[in-house]
PDB file of C-alpha atoms and ligand atoms in Angstrom:
ATOM      1  CA  MET A  70       9.039  47.014 -94.202  1.00 64.00           C
ATOM      2  CA  LEU A  71       7.635  50.513 -93.997  1.00 64.00           C
ATOM      3  CA  PHE A  72      10.986  51.949 -94.532  1.00 71.00           C
ATOM      4  CA  LEU A  73      11.510  49.804 -97.640  1.00 66.00           C
ATOM      5  CA  ALA A  74       8.164  50.965 -99.063  1.00 66.00           C
ATOM      6  CA  PHE A  75       9.203  54.535 -98.539  1.00 69.00           C
ATOM      7  CA  LEU A  76      12.667  53.956-100.161  1.00 69.00           C
ATOM      8  CA  GLY A  77      10.936  52.307-103.151  1.00 68.00           C
ATOM      9  CA  PHE A  78       8.655  55.334-103.480  1.00 68.00           C
ATOM     10  CA  LEU A  79      11.625  57.723-103.457  1.00 70.00           C
ATOM     11  CA  PHE A  80      13.512  55.770-106.050  1.00 64.00           C
ATOM     12  CA  SER A  81      10.532  55.419-108.254  1.00 68.00           C
ATOM     13  CA  ILE A  82       9.832  59.131-108.451  1.00 65.00           C
ATOM     14  CA  LEU A  83      13.438  59.885-109.146  1.00 67.00           C
ATOM     15  CA  GLY A  84      13.643  57.205-111.760  1.00 66.00           C
ATOM     16  CA  LEU A  85      10.378  58.288-113.357  1.00 65.00           C
ATOM     17  CA  GLN A  86      11.498  61.816-113.558  1.00 63.00           C
ATOM     18  CA  CYS A  87      14.681  60.730-115.343  1.00 66.00           C
ATOM     19  CA  LEU A  88      12.663  58.455-117.698  1.00 66.00           C
ATOM     20  CA  VAL A  89      10.019  61.061-118.710  1.00 65.00           C
ATOM     21  CA  TYR A  90      12.550  63.768-119.293  1.00 65.00           C
ATOM     22  CA  THR A  91      14.850  61.439-121.144  1.00 68.00           C
ATOM     23  CA  VAL A  92      12.137  60.060-123.438  1.00 69.00           C
ATOM     24  CA  VAL A  93      10.563  63.351-124.427  1.00 69.00           C
ATOM     25  CA  GLY A  94      13.864  65.128-124.552  1.00 73.00           C
ATOM     26  CA  ASP A  95      15.514  62.500-126.668  1.00 76.00           C
ATOM     27  CA  ALA A  96      12.671  62.329-129.187  1.00 77.00           C
ATOM     28  CA  CYS A  97      12.762  66.091-129.641  1.00 78.00           C
ATOM     29  CA  VAL A  98      16.602  66.212-129.889  1.00 79.00           C
ATOM     30  CA  ALA A  99      16.644  63.344-132.347  1.00 78.00           C
ATOM     31  CA  MET A 100      13.993  65.033-134.528  1.00 78.00           C
ATOM     32  CA  ASP A 101      15.882  68.306-134.517  1.00 79.00           C
ATOM     33  CA  GLU A 102      19.136  66.672-135.265  1.00 77.00           C
ATOM     34  CA  TRP A 103      17.671  64.756-138.125  1.00 77.00           C
ATOM     35  CA  VAL A 104      15.869  67.789-139.627  1.00 76.00           C
ATOM     36  CA  GLN A 105      18.958  70.003-139.487  1.00 76.00           C
ATOM     37  CA  ASN A 106      21.343  67.418-140.920  1.00 73.00           C
ATOM     38  CA  PRO A 107      19.829  66.151-144.156  1.00 68.00           C
ATOM     39  CA  THR A 108      23.042  64.452-145.185  1.00 67.00           C
ATOM     40  CA  ALA A 109      24.600  63.269-141.945  1.00 65.00           C
ATOM     41  CA  HIS A 110      23.821  59.807-140.715  1.00 69.00           C
ATOM     42  CA  THR A 111      21.814  60.471-137.527  1.00 68.00           C
ATOM     43  CA  ALA A 112      20.063  58.135-135.047  1.00 67.00           C
ATOM     44  CA  LEU A 113      16.749  58.399-136.836  1.00 67.00           C
ATOM     45  CA  ASP A 114      18.130  57.252-140.171  1.00 70.00           C
ATOM     46  CA  ASP A 115      18.354  53.668-138.912  1.00 68.00           C
ATOM     47  CA  ILE A 116      14.611  53.531-138.321  1.00 68.00           C
ATOM     48  CA  LEU A 117      13.217  55.633-141.105  1.00 71.00           C
ATOM     49  CA  PRO A 118      12.965  53.953-144.556  1.00 70.00           C
ATOM     50  CA  CYS A 119      14.200  56.768-146.608  1.00 74.00           C
ATOM     51  CA  VAL A 120      16.042  56.487-149.875  1.00 73.00           C
ATOM     52  CA  ASP A 121      18.679  58.942-150.802  1.00 75.00           C
ATOM     53  CA  ASN A 122      17.914  62.055-152.844  1.00 77.00           C
ATOM     54  CA  ALA A 123      19.429  60.672-156.037  1.00 79.00           C
ATOM     55  CA  THR A 124      17.263  57.541-155.955  1.00 79.00           C
ATOM     56  CA  ALA A 125      14.161  59.602-155.274  1.00 81.00           C
ATOM     57  CA  GLN A 126      14.929  61.894-158.184  1.00 84.00           C
ATOM     58  CA  GLU A 127      15.418  58.956-160.412  1.00 85.00           C
ATOM     59  CA  THR A 128      12.005  57.617-159.392  1.00 84.00           C
ATOM     60  CA  LEU A 129      10.526  60.943-160.181  1.00 87.00           C
ATOM     61  CA  LEU A 130      12.080  60.940-163.602  1.00 89.00           C
ATOM     62  CA  ARG A 131      10.666  57.536-164.336  1.00 88.00           C
ATOM     63  CA  THR A 132       7.127  58.518-163.352  1.00 89.00           C
ATOM     64  CA  LYS A 133       7.450  61.558-165.598  1.00 91.00           C
ATOM     65  CA  ASN A 134       8.762  59.460-168.340  1.00 90.00           C
ATOM     66  CA  VAL A 135       5.776  57.062-168.108  1.00 89.00           C
ATOM     67  CA  SER A 136       3.315  60.041-168.079  1.00 90.00           C
ATOM     68  CA  TYR A 137       5.090  61.476-171.134  1.00 93.00           C
ATOM     69  CA  GLN A 138       5.109  58.230-173.059  1.00 91.00           C
ATOM     70  CA  LEU A 139       1.401  57.507-172.359  1.00 90.00           C
ATOM     71  CA  VAL A 140       0.349  60.891-173.513  1.00 92.00           C
ATOM     72  CA  ASN A 141       2.357  60.366-176.693  1.00 93.00           C
ATOM     73  CA  VAL A 142       0.728  57.005-177.391  1.00 92.00           C
ATOM     74  CA  VAL A 143      -2.767  58.507-176.945  1.00 92.00           C
ATOM     75  CA  ASN A 144      -1.900  61.511-179.078  1.00 93.00           C
ATOM     76  CA  GLY A 145      -0.539  59.165-181.730  1.00 93.00           C
ATOM     77  CA  VAL A 146      -3.860  57.324-181.941  1.00 91.00           C
ATOM     78  CA  ILE A 147      -5.799  60.646-182.065  1.00 93.00           C
ATOM     79  CA  ASN A 148      -3.538  62.079-184.838  1.00 93.00           C
ATOM     80  CA  ASN A 149      -3.136  59.061-186.930  1.00 92.00           C
ATOM     81  CA  VAL A 150      -6.492  57.206-186.657  1.00 90.00           C
ATOM     82  CA  VAL A 151      -9.267  59.142-184.883  1.00 90.00           C
ATOM     83  CA  ASN A 152      -8.731  62.490-186.776  1.00 92.00           C
ATOM     84  CA  GLN A 153      -8.102  60.921-190.238  1.00 90.00           C
ATOM     85  CA  ASN A 154     -10.679  60.260-192.810  1.00 90.00           C
ATOM     86  CA  PHE A 155     -10.100  56.718-194.210  1.00 89.00           C
ATOM     87  CA  PRO A 156     -11.919  55.049-197.054  1.00 90.00           C
ATOM     88  CA  PRO A 157     -14.161  52.183-195.925  1.00 88.00           C
ATOM     89  CA  SER A 158     -11.674  49.705-197.387  1.00 89.00           C
ATOM     90  CA  SER A 159      -9.047  50.523-194.804  1.00 83.00           C
ATOM     91  CA  ALA A 160     -10.732  48.858-191.782  1.00 76.00           C
ATOM     92  CA  PRO A 161      -9.874  48.508-188.895  1.00 80.00           C
ATOM     93  CA  LEU A 162      -8.536  52.076-189.259  1.00 88.00           C
ATOM     94  CA  TYR A 163     -11.865  53.047-190.793  1.00 90.00           C
ATOM     95  CA  TYR A 164     -14.878  52.955-188.476  1.00 90.00           C
ATOM     96  CA  ASN A 165     -16.840  55.712-190.216  1.00 89.00           C
ATOM     97  CA  GLN A 166     -15.293  58.472-188.079  1.00 90.00           C
ATOM     98  CA  SER A 167     -16.552  61.950-189.100  1.00 90.00           C
ATOM     99  CA  GLY A 168     -17.128  65.407-187.676  1.00 90.00           C
ATOM    100  CA  PRO A 169     -14.911  67.906-185.886  1.00 93.00           C
ATOM    101  CA  ARG A 170     -11.394  66.774-184.922  1.00 92.00           C
ATOM    102  CA  VAL A 171     -10.735  65.456-181.478  1.00 93.00           C
ATOM    103  CA  PRO A 172      -8.365  67.791-179.520  1.00 94.00           C
ATOM    104  CA  VAL A 173      -5.044  66.176-178.556  1.00 94.00           C
ATOM    105  CA  LEU A 174      -3.814  65.867-174.955  1.00 93.00           C
ATOM    106  CA  CYS A 175      -1.544  68.425-173.450  1.00 94.00           C
ATOM    107  CA  ASN A 176       1.737  66.678-172.623  1.00 93.00           C
ATOM    108  CA  PRO A 177       2.881  68.157-169.309  1.00 93.00           C
ATOM    109  CA  PHE A 178       6.518  67.341-170.196  1.00 93.00           C
ATOM    110  CA  HIS A 179       9.058  67.849-173.013  1.00 93.00           C
ATOM    111  CA  SER A 180      10.884  64.859-174.344  1.00 92.00           C
ATOM    112  CA  ASP A 181      13.750  65.728-171.898  1.00 93.00           C
ATOM    113  CA  LEU A 182      11.079  65.566-169.104  1.00 91.00           C
ATOM    114  CA  THR A 183      11.242  69.300-168.258  1.00 93.00           C
ATOM    115  CA  ASP A 184       7.929  70.976-167.619  1.00 93.00           C
ATOM    116  CA  ARG A 185       5.987  72.038-170.713  1.00 93.00           C
ATOM    117  CA  GLN A 186       3.230  74.612-171.201  1.00 94.00           C
ATOM    118  CA  CYS A 187       0.109  73.589-173.020  1.00 92.00           C
ATOM    119  CA  ALA A 188      -0.320  74.743-176.631  1.00 92.00           C
ATOM    120  CA  SER A 189      -3.645  76.150-177.703  1.00 91.00           C
ATOM    121  CA  GLY A 190      -6.211  73.599-178.753  1.00 90.00           C
ATOM    122  CA  GLU A 191      -4.746  71.002-176.471  1.00 93.00           C
ATOM    123  CA  VAL A 192      -6.832  69.495-173.682  1.00 93.00           C
ATOM    124  CA  SER A 193      -5.430  69.009-170.266  1.00 92.00           C
ATOM    125  CA  LEU A 194      -5.079  65.600-168.561  1.00 91.00           C
ATOM    126  CA  TYR A 195      -7.486  66.832-165.995  1.00 90.00           C
ATOM    127  CA  ASP A 196     -10.515  67.451-168.174  1.00 90.00           C
ATOM    128  CA  SER A 197      -9.898  65.384-171.260  1.00 92.00           C
ATOM    129  CA  SER A 198     -12.376  62.773-170.301  1.00 91.00           C
ATOM    130  CA  GLU A 199     -15.125  65.357-170.092  1.00 92.00           C
ATOM    131  CA  VAL A 200     -14.153  67.105-173.411  1.00 93.00           C
ATOM    132  CA  TRP A 201     -13.849  63.877-175.372  1.00 93.00           C
ATOM    133  CA  LYS A 202     -17.360  62.745-174.330  1.00 93.00           C
ATOM    134  CA  ASN A 203     -18.589  65.269-176.833  1.00 91.00           C
ATOM    135  CA  TYR A 204     -16.800  63.417-179.661  1.00 93.00           C
ATOM    136  CA  THR A 205     -18.132  59.965-179.084  1.00 93.00           C
ATOM    137  CA  CYS A 206     -20.450  58.468-181.591  1.00 92.00           C
ATOM    138  CA  GLN A 207     -23.123  55.848-181.555  1.00 92.00           C
ATOM    139  CA  VAL A 208     -22.081  52.442-182.874  1.00 91.00           C
ATOM    140  CA  SER A 209     -23.953  50.158-185.055  1.00 90.00           C
ATOM    141  CA  SER A 210     -23.974  46.421-184.416  1.00 89.00           C
ATOM    142  CA  SER A 211     -20.954  46.024-186.707  1.00 86.00           C
ATOM    143  CA  GLY A 212     -19.030  48.305-184.387  1.00 85.00           C
ATOM    144  CA  ILE A 213     -18.684  51.399-186.603  1.00 88.00           C
ATOM    145  CA  CYS A 214     -20.022  54.838-186.001  1.00 91.00           C
ATOM    146  CA  SER A 215     -23.570  55.156-187.315  1.00 92.00           C
ATOM    147  CA  LYS A 216     -23.819  58.874-186.325  1.00 90.00           C
ATOM    148  CA  ARG A 217     -21.459  61.729-186.497  1.00 91.00           C
ATOM    149  CA  GLY A 218     -18.463  61.441-184.138  1.00 91.00           C
ATOM    150  CA  ARG A 219     -14.882  60.247-184.013  1.00 92.00           C
ATOM    151  CA  LEU A 220     -14.684  58.120-180.947  1.00 92.00           C
ATOM    152  CA  THR A 221     -16.428  54.772-180.407  1.00 92.00           C
ATOM    153  CA  PRO A 222     -17.376  54.231-176.746  1.00 92.00           C
ATOM    154  CA  GLN A 223     -14.719  51.530-176.646  1.00 90.00           C
ATOM    155  CA  PHE A 224     -11.982  53.947-177.902  1.00 89.00           C
ATOM    156  CA  TYR A 225     -13.212  56.524-175.367  1.00 93.00           C
ATOM    157  CA  THR A 226     -12.991  54.138-172.451  1.00 93.00           C
ATOM    158  CA  GLN A 227      -9.462  53.023-173.373  1.00 91.00           C
ATOM    159  CA  MET A 228      -8.202  56.525-173.921  1.00 91.00           C
ATOM    160  CA  SER A 229      -9.743  57.738-170.655  1.00 92.00           C
ATOM    161  CA  ALA A 230      -8.101  54.862-168.793  1.00 91.00           C
ATOM    162  CA  ALA A 231      -4.675  55.738-170.263  1.00 90.00           C
ATOM    163  CA  VAL A 232      -5.239  59.361-169.288  1.00 91.00           C
ATOM    164  CA  ASN A 233      -6.268  58.390-165.762  1.00 89.00           C
ATOM    165  CA  VAL A 234      -3.015  56.486-165.289  1.00 88.00           C
ATOM    166  CA  SER A 235      -0.943  59.362-166.775  1.00 89.00           C
ATOM    167  CA  TYR A 236      -2.776  61.935-164.745  1.00 90.00           C
ATOM    168  CA  GLY A 237      -2.364  59.910-161.548  1.00 88.00           C
ATOM    169  CA  LEU A 238       1.404  59.688-162.081  1.00 87.00           C
ATOM    170  CA  TYR A 239       1.669  63.340-162.932  1.00 89.00           C
ATOM    171  CA  ARG A 240      -0.415  64.474-160.124  1.00 87.00           C
ATOM    172  CA  TYR A 241       0.727  62.096-157.278  1.00 86.00           C
ATOM    173  CA  GLY A 242       4.191  61.215-158.420  1.00 84.00           C
ATOM    174  CA  PRO A 243       5.959  64.152-156.779  1.00 84.00           C
ATOM    175  CA  PHE A 244       3.996  63.575-153.561  1.00 82.00           C
ATOM    176  CA  LEU A 245       4.907  59.890-153.542  1.00 78.00           C
ATOM    177  CA  VAL A 246       8.543  60.788-154.232  1.00 80.00           C
ATOM    178  CA  ASN A 247       8.337  63.181-151.267  1.00 78.00           C
ATOM    179  CA  LEU A 248       7.292  60.287-149.077  1.00 77.00           C
ATOM    180  CA  GLN A 249      10.200  58.192-150.463  1.00 74.00           C
ATOM    181  CA  ASP A 250      12.968  60.607-149.688  1.00 75.00           C
ATOM    182  CA  CYS A 251      11.225  61.565-146.382  1.00 78.00           C
ATOM    183  CA  THR A 252      10.815  65.248-147.300  1.00 76.00           C
ATOM    184  CA  PHE A 253       7.310  64.794-145.889  1.00 76.00           C
ATOM    185  CA  VAL A 254       8.699  63.343-142.640  1.00 77.00           C
ATOM    186  CA  ARG A 255      11.202  66.087-142.452  1.00 78.00           C
ATOM    187  CA  ASP A 256       8.526  68.744-142.744  1.00 80.00           C
ATOM    188  CA  THR A 257       6.416  67.009-140.148  1.00 80.00           C
ATOM    189  CA  PHE A 258       9.256  66.771-137.763  1.00 79.00           C
ATOM    190  CA  THR A 259      10.125  70.407-138.230  1.00 79.00           C
ATOM    191  CA  ASP A 260       6.570  71.319-137.323  1.00 79.00           C
ATOM    192  CA  ILE A 261       6.616  69.078-134.287  1.00 78.00           C
ATOM    193  CA  SER A 262       9.963  70.301-132.905  1.00 75.00           C
ATOM    194  CA  HIS A 263       8.944  73.977-133.548  1.00 77.00           C
ATOM    195  CA  ASP A 264       5.339  73.761-132.317  1.00 76.00           C
ATOM    196  CA  TYR A 265       5.055  70.818-129.985  1.00 73.00           C
ATOM    197  CA  CYS A 266       8.422  70.032-128.360  1.00 75.00           C
ATOM    198  CA  PRO A 267       8.294  73.026-126.045  1.00 71.00           C
ATOM    199  CA  GLY A 268       4.797  71.923-125.142  1.00 68.00           C
ATOM    200  CA  LEU A 269       5.872  68.349-124.716  1.00 67.00           C
ATOM    201  CA  TRP A 270       8.236  69.450-122.034  1.00 66.00           C
ATOM    202  CA  ARG A 271       5.474  71.181-120.201  1.00 66.00           C
ATOM    203  CA  TYR A 272       3.273  68.273-120.763  1.00 67.00           C
ATOM    204  CA  SER A 273       5.879  65.909-119.413  1.00 67.00           C
ATOM    205  CA  GLN A 274       5.460  67.637-116.012  1.00 70.00           C
ATOM    206  CA  TRP A 275       1.860  66.423-115.996  1.00 72.00           C
ATOM    207  CA  ILE A 276       2.785  62.902-117.005  1.00 71.00           C
ATOM    208  CA  TYR A 277       5.336  63.064-114.187  1.00 72.00           C
ATOM    209  CA  ILE A 278       2.777  64.249-111.552  1.00 78.00           C
ATOM    210  CA  GLY A 279       0.375  61.511-112.608  1.00 79.00           C
ATOM    211  CA  LEU A 280       3.047  58.962-112.195  1.00 77.00           C
ATOM    212  CA  VAL A 281       3.946  60.247-108.825  1.00 79.00           C
ATOM    213  CA  ILE A 282       0.407  60.008-107.660  1.00 83.00           C
ATOM    214  CA  VAL A 283       0.241  56.433-108.858  1.00 82.00           C
ATOM    215  CA  SER A 284       3.392  55.453-107.007  1.00 80.00           C
ATOM    216  CA  ALA A 285       2.202  57.304-103.896  1.00 84.00           C
ATOM    217  CA  ALA A 286      -0.955  55.327-104.056  1.00 85.00           C
ATOM    218  CA  VAL A 287       0.954  52.038-104.389  1.00 83.00           C
ATOM    219  CA  MET A 288       3.129  53.124-101.431  1.00 82.00           C
ATOM    220  CA  LEU A 289       0.089  53.944 -99.236  1.00 85.00           C
ATOM    221  CA  SER A 290      -1.654  50.683-100.001  1.00 86.00           C
ATOM    222  CA  LEU A 291       1.645  48.838 -99.079  1.00 83.00           C
ATOM    223  CA  ILE A 292       1.802  50.718 -95.827  1.00 85.00           C
ATOM    224  CA  PHE A 293      -1.859  49.890 -95.028  1.00 86.00           C
ATOM    225  CA  TRP A 294      -1.370  46.357 -95.971  1.00 86.00           C
ATOM    226  CA  VAL A 295       1.664  46.072 -93.627  1.00 84.00           C
ATOM    227  CA  ILE A 296      -0.402  47.679 -90.794  1.00 86.00           C
ATOM    228  CA  TYR A 297      -3.314  45.415 -91.525  1.00 86.00           C
ATOM    229  CA  ALA A 298      -1.248  42.258 -91.505  1.00 87.00           C
ATOM    230  CA  ARG A 299       0.392  43.193 -88.273  1.00 85.00           C
ATOM    231  CA  GLU A 300      -2.992  43.955 -86.652  1.00 85.00           C
ATOM    232  CA  ARG A 301      -4.346  40.650 -87.794  1.00 84.00           C
ATOM    233  CA  ARG A 302      -1.468  38.653 -86.457  1.00 83.00           C
ATOM    234  CA  HIS A 303      -1.829  40.507 -83.207  1.00 80.00           C
ATOM    235  CA  ARG A 304      -5.486  39.663 -83.021  1.00 80.00           C
ATOM    236  CA  VAL A 305      -5.040  35.944 -83.750  1.00 75.00           C
ATOM    237  CA  TYR A 306      -2.373  35.822 -81.111  1.00 71.00           C
ATOM    238  CA  THR A 307      -4.606  37.496 -78.558  1.00 74.00           C
ATOM    239  CA  LYS A 308      -7.531  35.210 -79.372  1.00 74.00           C
ATOM    240  CA  ARG A 309      -5.299  32.183 -78.947  1.00 74.00           C
ATOM    241  CA  TYR A 310      -4.027  33.539 -75.671  1.00 69.00           C
ATOM    242  CA  ASP A 311      -7.579  34.144 -74.486  1.00 72.00           C
ATOM    243  CA  ALA A 312      -8.634  30.624 -75.471  1.00 70.00           C
ATOM    244  CA  ARG A 313      -5.807  29.141 -73.506  1.00 72.00           C
ATOM    245  CA  LEU A 314      -6.706  31.107 -70.460  1.00 66.00           C
ATOM    246  CA  GLU A 315     -10.349  30.041 -70.811  1.00 70.00           C
ATOM    247  CA  GLY A 316      -9.255  26.385 -71.003  1.00 68.00           C
ATOM    248  CA  LEU A 317      -7.087  26.833 -67.891  1.00 66.00           C
ATOM    249  CA  TYR A 318     -10.065  28.115 -66.014  1.00 66.00           C
ATOM    250  CA  LYS A 319     -12.338  25.351 -67.144  1.00 64.00           C
ATOM    251  CA  GLY A 320      -9.725  22.690 -66.421  1.00 57.00           C
ATOM    252  CA  GLY A 321      -9.005  24.143 -63.075  1.00 52.00           C
TER     253      GLY A 321
HETATM  254  C1  NAG B 529      17.479  66.643-154.107  1.00 67.92           C
HETATM  255  O1  NAG B 529      18.190  66.982-155.243  1.00 67.92           O
HETATM  256  C2  NAG B 529      17.541  67.994-156.121  1.00 67.92           C
HETATM  257  C3  NAG B 529      18.293  68.209-157.331  1.00 67.92           C
HETATM  258  O2  NAG B 529      18.990  66.996-157.720  1.00 67.92           O
HETATM  259  C4  NAG B 529      17.385  69.264-155.290  1.00 67.92           C
HETATM  260  O3  NAG B 529      16.696  70.153-156.077  1.00 67.92           O
HETATM  261  C5  NAG B 529      16.634  69.015-154.004  1.00 67.92           C
HETATM  262  O4  NAG B 529      16.533  70.168-153.179  1.00 67.92           O
HETATM  263  C6  NAG B 529      17.292  67.888-153.182  1.00 67.92           C
HETATM  264  N1  NAG B 529      16.396  67.599-152.104  1.00 67.92           N
HETATM  265  C7  NAG B 529      16.926  67.423-150.843  1.00 67.92           C
HETATM  266  C8  NAG B 529      15.938  67.164-149.770  1.00 67.92           C
HETATM  267  O5  NAG B 529      18.038  67.405-150.657  1.00 67.92           O
HETATM  268  C1  NAG B 530      12.105  57.281-171.108  1.00 67.92           C
HETATM  269  O1  NAG B 530      11.936  55.811-171.265  1.00 67.92           O
HETATM  270  C2  NAG B 530      12.250  55.367-172.556  1.00 67.92           C
HETATM  271  C3  NAG B 530      11.978  53.837-172.590  1.00 67.92           C
HETATM  272  O2  NAG B 530      11.695  53.356-171.335  1.00 67.92           O
HETATM  273  C4  NAG B 530      13.775  55.618-172.784  1.00 67.92           C
HETATM  274  O3  NAG B 530      14.076  55.134-174.036  1.00 67.92           O
HETATM  275  C5  NAG B 530      14.030  57.065-172.755  1.00 67.92           C
HETATM  276  O4  NAG B 530      15.463  57.344-172.803  1.00 67.92           O
HETATM  277  C6  NAG B 530      13.523  57.688-171.389  1.00 67.92           C
HETATM  278  N1  NAG B 530      13.688  59.096-171.403  1.00 67.92           N
HETATM  279  C7  NAG B 530      14.327  59.783-170.501  1.00 67.92           C
HETATM  280  C8  NAG B 530      14.390  61.256-170.733  1.00 67.92           C
HETATM  281  O5  NAG B 530      14.832  59.238-169.588  1.00 67.92           O
HETATM  282  C1  NAG B 531     -20.035  69.531-175.078  1.00 67.92           C
HETATM  283  O1  NAG B 531     -21.005  69.917-176.078  1.00 67.92           O
HETATM  284  C2  NAG B 531     -22.004  70.697-175.495  1.00 67.92           C
HETATM  285  C3  NAG B 531     -23.014  70.996-176.601  1.00 67.92           C
HETATM  286  O2  NAG B 531     -22.493  70.570-177.890  1.00 67.92           O
HETATM  287  C4  NAG B 531     -21.375  71.924-174.946  1.00 67.92           C
HETATM  288  O3  NAG B 531     -22.370  72.738-174.329  1.00 67.92           O
HETATM  289  C5  NAG B 531     -20.367  71.634-173.939  1.00 67.92           C
HETATM  290  O4  NAG B 531     -19.709  72.777-173.408  1.00 67.92           O
HETATM  291  C6  NAG B 531     -19.354  70.702-174.446  1.00 67.92           C
HETATM  292  N1  NAG B 531     -18.418  70.243-173.384  1.00 67.92           N
HETATM  293  C7  NAG B 531     -17.148  70.316-173.468  1.00 67.92           C
HETATM  294  C8  NAG B 531     -16.309  69.902-172.300  1.00 67.92           C
HETATM  295  O5  NAG B 531     -16.538  70.751-174.508  1.00 67.92           O
HETATM  296  C1  NAG B 532     -21.360  57.010-191.149  1.00 67.92           C
HETATM  297  O1  NAG B 532     -21.635  58.174-190.409  1.00 67.92           O
HETATM  298  C2  NAG B 532     -22.535  59.075-191.070  1.00 67.92           C
HETATM  299  C3  NAG B 532     -22.697  60.323-190.196  1.00 67.92           C
HETATM  300  O2  NAG B 532     -21.430  60.978-190.110  1.00 67.92           O
HETATM  301  C4  NAG B 532     -23.890  58.359-191.204  1.00 67.92           C
HETATM  302  O3  NAG B 532     -24.796  59.177-191.903  1.00 67.92           O
HETATM  303  C5  NAG B 532     -23.724  57.057-191.952  1.00 67.92           C
HETATM  304  O4  NAG B 532     -24.934  56.348-192.081  1.00 67.92           O
HETATM  305  C6  NAG B 532     -22.656  56.177-191.291  1.00 67.92           C
HETATM  306  N1  NAG B 532     -22.397  55.031-192.128  1.00 67.92           N
HETATM  307  C7  NAG B 532     -22.623  53.773-191.631  1.00 67.92           C
HETATM  308  C8  NAG B 532     -22.221  52.717-192.572  1.00 67.92           C
HETATM  309  O5  NAG B 532     -22.940  53.571-190.565  1.00 67.92           O
HETATM  310  C1  NAG B 533     -10.977  58.225-164.694  1.00 67.92           C
HETATM  311  O1  NAG B 533     -10.986  58.905-163.417  1.00 67.92           O
HETATM  312  C2  NAG B 533     -12.134  59.634-163.102  1.00 67.92           C
HETATM  313  C3  NAG B 533     -12.049  60.238-161.847  1.00 67.92           C
HETATM  314  O2  NAG B 533     -10.794  60.571-161.503  1.00 67.92           O
HETATM  315  C4  NAG B 533     -13.353  58.655-163.222  1.00 67.92           C
HETATM  316  O3  NAG B 533     -14.565  59.386-162.986  1.00 67.92           O
HETATM  317  C5  NAG B 533     -13.350  57.959-164.514  1.00 67.92           C
HETATM  318  O4  NAG B 533     -14.398  56.960-164.517  1.00 67.92           O
HETATM  319  C6  NAG B 533     -12.055  57.239-164.748  1.00 67.92           C
HETATM  320  N1  NAG B 533     -12.097  56.648-166.114  1.00 67.92           N
HETATM  321  C7  NAG B 533     -11.636  55.468-166.377  1.00 67.92           C
HETATM  322  C8  NAG B 533     -11.805  54.972-167.770  1.00 67.92           C
HETATM  323  O5  NAG B 533     -11.132  54.726-165.473  1.00 67.92           O
END
C-alpha cells in the first residue's frame, strides 16, 4: 500500500511536468506559428473565427460606401433645400429659411472610395453637430422658422443622426474590420509570444512546484491513513484478545 502511494506520487509528478510543459509550450508554439504564417492553415485557424483578407476588405469597402452615400444625401439636402431661398408658395421646400448658408459636410471619401481631403468651408463629420447648432432657427406653431436661421430643430436632429451613423462607420469601420480578419488577434498574439511566452515558461516552473506540493500532500495523507488504519485494527484486535483473557479468568 505504501509502495503504491509512492509510485502514484512519482508518476503524478512526472505526468504533471509533461502536462504543464506541453500546455504552455503548445500554446506559445501555436501562437507563433499562426502569427508567422498569415496564409497557411495552422492549428489555430480552426478555432478562430477569422474571415479571409479579401472578405474583410470587401466589408471595409461597404462601410466606406455607406459613409460616402450618407454624407452625399445630407449634402444634397443642404445644397438643394436648406441653402436655397424659396418663395413661400413652394412649401414644403420653403420653411422661411434665411441667413448665412449652412456649411456642407466634408466627405472623407471620393466616389471611388479612396481617401479625400476636406475642401475649405466644409465641416468635418466630427464637429458638424456643434457647428450646425448655430444655424438652427426657432419655429412657429406652423413649423416654419420665425427667426433667422436655416435649420429647423427637426432638420437638425435628423441631419445629426445621419452624421452620427456616418461618423461611426468612418471611425470604427477599420477597427471592426481588423477584428474580422483577426489583425487584432494577430497583434495580440505577437505581443504575447514576444513578451509573455518566455515568462510563461518560467512561470510554469511555479505551477509545477505547486502541483508537486499538492501531490506530496496527498501522498502523505495516504501514508498516514494507512498507518492509522493499521494501528486501529491492531488496537481492536488487542482489545478483543484482552476481553477474551478476562472472560477466561472470570469463568475459571
Ligand atoms: C489585406 O489586403 C490588403 C490589400 O488588398 C493589404 O494591404 C493588407 O496588407 C492585407 N492584410 C493582410 C493581413 O494580409
Ligand atoms: C456603392 O454602393 C452603391 C449602391 O449600393 C453602388 O451603386 C456603388 O457602385 C457602390 N460604389 C462602390 C465604389 O462600390
Ligand atoms: C456659434 O456662434 C457663436 C456666436 O455666434 C460663436 O461664438 C461660436 O464660435 C459658433 N460656434 C461654431 C461651432 O461655429
Ligand atoms: C421669416 O423669418 C424672418 C427672419 O429671417 C422673420 O422676420 C419673419 O417673421 C419670418 N416669417 C414668418 C412667416 O415666420
Ligand atoms: C450624435 O453623437 C453625439 C456623441 O457622439 C451625441 O452627443 C449626439 O446626441 C448624437 N446625435 C444624435 C442626433 O443622435
